[in-house]
Amino acid sequence: MKTISTDKSYGGTQGIYVERSEACDCDMTFAVFVPPQAAERKLPVLWYLSGLTCTHANVMDKGEYRRLAAELGLIIVCPDTSPRGDHVPDEADNWQFGKGAGFYVDATEPPYAANYRMSSYITDELPRLLAAEFPVDMERQAIFGHSMGGHGAITIALKNPGRFRSCSAFAPISHPSVSGWSKPAFRKYLGADEKTWRAYDACSLIEDGHRLPELFVDQGTADSFLEDGLRPDELRQACDAAGIDLTLRMQEGYGHSYFFISTFMEDHLHWHAQRLGN
């Protein structure tokens, strides 16, 4: 791990780091905020997964999480959304695929399978590095995210029962197997057999028996991607049928941007902190 930069913020440290990832076969950049309480003890960690076109920097620059994270004693980890590098296959004119659009899957189709292994990177490789390099209490983890990152947070939590004490999302892609902006990416990453897509689809995972004790979702009513891309009503139906306690807040007039996310960020931090025992 190499340190790109560190800056003091609210008594803690906002750092940006890079590591050579075996899972993605490229350098991966990520951000970690460590609050001041870490000088005395290990702290719980809250993972934030970003959305389409984003890097680690979007929430770090616009998410407005540091003041409250410092108060609550939460380490915030912000990974990148996809592999990067000149050798990584991409479609430069397609914002819904390739770099910035890894969808938190482990691709199985060439040429993407060599690099697009974001599921393994987030669930296996980066946690090992975090535990080795930062003062984290890995027994107390939580996860949340936005849009494609909300999809990633929910699916990863569903497939790793017991690892995360809580899971929430801002405007998640709830049913990517049928959403217009994710189906083409799934086909390229995972192949034509749509049965294999179910492992990366929140609604399908719930239908197939995966469970969370509870889920907290904020969704803007003025989100231009609401009906086709995000489909919160289908997530509600899946949770209702499975008996999952879903809190779905439809926020009147809010869109899909960080104006929306930053407005409700503190609600999510408080919600996770309660479940992490802080």
mmCIF file with all atom_site columns, C-alpha atoms in Angstrom, residues 36-117:
data_model
loop_
_atom_site.group_PDB
_atom_site.id
_atom_site.type_symbol
_atom_site.label_atom_id
_atom_site.label_alt_id
_atom_site.label_comp_id
_atom_site.label_asym_id
_atom_site.label_entity_id
_atom_site.label_seq_id
_atom_site.pdbx_PDB_ins_code
_atom_site.Cartn_x
_atom_site.Cartn_y
_atom_site.Cartn_z
_atom_site.occupancy
_atom_site.B_iso_or_equiv
_atom_site.pdbx_formal_charge
_atom_site.auth_seq_id
_atom_site.auth_comp_id
_atom_site.auth_asym_id
_atom_site.auth_atom_id
_atom_site.pdbx_PDB_model_num
ATOM 1  C CA . PRO A 1 36  ? -9.564  10.852  16.224  1.00 0.00 ? 36  PRO A CA 1
ATOM 2  C CA . GLN A 1 37  ? -10.790 8.075   18.551  1.00 0.00 ? 37  GLN A CA 1
ATOM 3  C CA . ALA A 1 38  ? -8.559  5.642   16.620  1.00 0.00 ? 38  ALA A CA 1
ATOM 4  C CA . ALA A 1 39  ? -5.592  6.912   18.619  1.00 0.00 ? 39  ALA A CA 1
ATOM 5  C CA . GLU A 1 40  ? -7.025  5.021   21.610  1.00 0.00 ? 40  GLU A CA 1
ATOM 6  C CA . ARG A 1 41  ? -8.811  1.967   20.243  1.00 0.00 ? 41  ARG A CA 1
ATOM 7  C CA . LYS A 1 42  ? -9.920  0.080   17.163  1.00 0.00 ? 42  LYS A CA 1
ATOM 8  C CA . LEU A 1 43  ? -13.083 1.438   15.568  1.00 0.00 ? 43  LEU A CA 1
ATOM 9  C CA . PRO A 1 44  ? -15.958 0.033   13.486  1.00 0.00 ? 44  PRO A CA 1
ATOM 10 C CA . VAL A 1 45  ? -15.789 0.430   9.735   1.00 0.00 ? 45  VAL A CA 1
ATOM 11 C CA . LEU A 1 46  ? -18.500 1.647   7.349   1.00 0.00 ? 46  LEU A CA 1
ATOM 12 C CA . TRP A 1 47  ? -17.977 0.830   3.666   1.00 0.00 ? 47  TRP A CA 1
ATOM 13 C CA . TYR A 1 48  ? -19.363 3.259   1.059   1.00 0.00 ? 48  TYR A CA 1
ATOM 14 C CA . LEU A 1 49  ? -19.715 2.001   -2.532  1.00 0.00 ? 49  LEU A CA 1
ATOM 15 C CA . SER A 1 50  ? -20.089 4.668   -5.204  1.00 0.00 ? 50  SER A CA 1
ATOM 16 C CA . GLY A 1 51  ? -22.192 4.692   -8.358  1.00 0.00 ? 51  GLY A CA 1
ATOM 17 C CA . LEU A 1 52  ? -21.773 4.808   -12.121 1.00 0.00 ? 52  LEU A CA 1
ATOM 18 C CA . THR A 1 53  ? -19.044 7.147   -13.464 1.00 0.00 ? 53  THR A CA 1
ATOM 19 C CA . CYS A 1 54  ? -17.683 7.701   -9.942  1.00 0.00 ? 54  CYS A CA 1
ATOM 20 C CA . THR A 1 55  ? -14.341 7.015   -8.272  1.00 0.00 ? 55  THR A CA 1
ATOM 21 C CA . HIS A 1 56  ? -13.376 7.023   -4.588  1.00 0.00 ? 56  HIS A CA 1
ATOM 22 C CA . ALA A 1 57  ? -13.305 10.827  -4.781  1.00 0.00 ? 57  ALA A CA 1
ATOM 23 C CA . ASN A 1 58  ? -16.974 11.652  -5.383  1.00 0.00 ? 58  ASN A CA 1
ATOM 24 C CA . VAL A 1 59  ? -18.286 10.886  -1.917  1.00 0.00 ? 59  VAL A CA 1
ATOM 25 C CA . MET A 1 60  ? -15.015 12.017  -0.336  1.00 0.00 ? 60  MET A CA 1
ATOM 26 C CA . ASP A 1 61  ? -15.401 15.463  -1.917  1.00 0.00 ? 61  ASP A CA 1
ATOM 27 C CA . LYS A 1 62  ? -19.187 15.844  -1.856  1.00 0.00 ? 62  LYS A CA 1
ATOM 28 C CA . GLY A 1 63  ? -20.641 13.347  0.620   1.00 0.00 ? 63  GLY A CA 1
ATOM 29 C CA . GLU A 1 64  ? -20.216 15.497  3.756   1.00 0.00 ? 64  GLU A CA 1
ATOM 30 C CA . TYR A 1 65  ? -19.567 12.576  6.098   1.00 0.00 ? 65  TYR A CA 1
ATOM 31 C CA . ARG A 1 66  ? -16.418 13.538  8.002   1.00 0.00 ? 66  ARG A CA 1
ATOM 32 C CA . ARG A 1 67  ? -17.801 15.806  10.738  1.00 0.00 ? 67  ARG A CA 1
ATOM 33 C CA . LEU A 1 68  ? -20.317 13.265  11.979  1.00 0.00 ? 68  LEU A CA 1
ATOM 34 C CA . ALA A 1 69  ? -18.060 10.276  11.369  1.00 0.00 ? 69  ALA A CA 1
ATOM 35 C CA . ALA A 1 70  ? -15.493 11.946  13.622  1.00 0.00 ? 70  ALA A CA 1
ATOM 36 C CA . GLU A 1 71  ? -18.141 12.539  16.273  1.00 0.00 ? 71  GLU A CA 1
ATOM 37 C CA . LEU A 1 72  ? -19.468 8.985   16.092  1.00 0.00 ? 72  LEU A CA 1
ATOM 38 C CA . GLY A 1 73  ? -16.104 7.267   15.825  1.00 0.00 ? 73  GLY A CA 1
ATOM 39 C CA . LEU A 1 74  ? -16.665 5.603   12.438  1.00 0.00 ? 74  LEU A CA 1
ATOM 40 C CA . ILE A 1 75  ? -13.947 4.689   9.967   1.00 0.00 ? 75  ILE A CA 1
ATOM 41 C CA . ILE A 1 76  ? -15.293 5.345   6.457   1.00 0.00 ? 76  ILE A CA 1
ATOM 42 C CA . VAL A 1 77  ? -13.813 3.378   3.540   1.00 0.00 ? 77  VAL A CA 1
ATOM 43 C CA . CYS A 1 78  ? -14.490 4.537   -0.026  1.00 0.00 ? 78  CYS A CA 1
ATOM 44 C CA . PRO A 1 79  ? -13.216 2.133   -2.714  1.00 0.00 ? 79  PRO A CA 1
ATOM 45 C CA . ASP A 1 80  ? -13.147 2.815   -6.429  1.00 0.00 ? 80  ASP A CA 1
ATOM 46 C CA . THR A 1 81  ? -15.978 1.522   -8.605  1.00 0.00 ? 81  THR A CA 1
ATOM 47 C CA . SER A 1 82  ? -13.940 -0.429  -11.150 1.00 0.00 ? 82  SER A CA 1
ATOM 48 C CA . PRO A 1 83  ? -10.453 -1.404  -12.295 1.00 0.00 ? 83  PRO A CA 1
ATOM 49 C CA . ARG A 1 84  ? -8.350  1.287   -13.939 1.00 0.00 ? 84  ARG A CA 1
ATOM 50 C CA . GLY A 1 85  ? -5.363  1.375   -16.258 1.00 0.00 ? 85  GLY A CA 1
ATOM 51 C CA . ASP A 1 86  ? -4.480  1.542   -19.940 1.00 0.00 ? 86  ASP A CA 1
ATOM 52 C CA . HIS A 1 87  ? -4.519  -2.262  -20.223 1.00 0.00 ? 87  HIS A CA 1
ATOM 53 C CA . VAL A 1 88  ? -8.027  -2.608  -18.731 1.00 0.00 ? 88  VAL A CA 1
ATOM 54 C CA . PRO A 1 89  ? -10.675 -3.229  -21.443 1.00 0.00 ? 89  PRO A CA 1
ATOM 55 C CA . ASP A 1 90  ? -13.168 -0.397  -21.665 1.00 0.00 ? 90  ASP A CA 1
ATOM 56 C CA . GLU A 1 91  ? -15.787 1.321   -23.809 1.00 0.00 ? 91  GLU A CA 1
ATOM 57 C CA . ALA A 1 92  ? -14.747 4.939   -23.537 1.00 0.00 ? 92  ALA A CA 1
ATOM 58 C CA . ASP A 1 93  ? -17.963 6.293   -25.036 1.00 0.00 ? 93  ASP A CA 1
ATOM 59 C CA . ASN A 1 94  ? -20.264 4.192   -22.813 1.00 0.00 ? 94  ASN A CA 1
ATOM 60 C CA . TRP A 1 95  ? -20.735 5.556   -19.279 1.00 0.00 ? 95  TRP A CA 1
ATOM 61 C CA . GLN A 1 96  ? -22.798 2.504   -18.310 1.00 0.00 ? 96  GLN A CA 1
ATOM 62 C CA . PHE A 1 97  ? -19.989 0.022   -18.902 1.00 0.00 ? 97  PHE A CA 1
ATOM 63 C CA . GLY A 1 98  ? -16.294 -0.444  -18.285 1.00 0.00 ? 98  GLY A CA 1
ATOM 64 C CA . LYS A 1 99  ? -14.183 1.921   -16.202 1.00 0.00 ? 99  LYS A CA 1
ATOM 65 C CA . GLY A 1 100 ? -16.447 3.596   -13.685 1.00 0.00 ? 100 GLY A CA 1
ATOM 66 C CA . ALA A 1 101 ? -19.101 0.921   -14.180 1.00 0.00 ? 101 ALA A CA 1
ATOM 67 C CA . GLY A 1 102 ? -17.795 -2.292  -12.635 1.00 0.00 ? 102 GLY A CA 1
ATOM 68 C CA . PHE A 1 103 ? -21.187 -3.137  -11.065 1.00 0.00 ? 103 PHE A CA 1
ATOM 69 C CA . TYR A 1 104 ? -19.396 -4.943  -8.194  1.00 0.00 ? 104 TYR A CA 1
ATOM 70 C CA . VAL A 1 105 ? -19.462 -8.275  -10.065 1.00 0.00 ? 105 VAL A CA 1
ATOM 71 C CA . ASP A 1 106 ? -16.784 -10.856 -10.777 1.00 0.00 ? 106 ASP A CA 1
ATOM 72 C CA . ALA A 1 107 ? -16.874 -10.943 -14.565 1.00 0.00 ? 107 ALA A CA 1
ATOM 73 C CA . THR A 1 108 ? -16.723 -14.345 -16.239 1.00 0.00 ? 108 THR A CA 1
ATOM 74 C CA . GLU A 1 109 ? -16.572 -13.289 -19.905 1.00 0.00 ? 109 GLU A CA 1
ATOM 75 C CA . PRO A 1 110 ? -13.411 -12.388 -21.831 1.00 0.00 ? 110 PRO A CA 1
ATOM 76 C CA . PRO A 1 111 ? -11.797 -9.928  -22.045 1.00 0.00 ? 111 PRO A CA 1
ATOM 77 C CA . TYR A 1 112 ? -13.370 -8.549  -18.855 1.00 0.00 ? 112 TYR A CA 1
ATOM 78 C CA . ALA A 1 113 ? -12.836 -11.520 -16.540 1.00 0.00 ? 113 ALA A CA 1
ATOM 79 C CA . ALA A 1 114 ? -9.152  -10.691 -16.049 1.00 0.00 ? 114 ALA A CA 1
ATOM 80 C CA . ASN A 1 115 ? -9.790  -7.309  -14.429 1.00 0.00 ? 115 ASN A CA 1
ATOM 81 C CA . TYR A 1 116 ? -13.444 -6.791  -13.541 1.00 0.00 ? 116 TYR A CA 1
ATOM 82 C CA . ARG A 1 117 ? -13.479 -8.737  -10.287 1.00 0.00 ? 117 ARG A CA 1
#
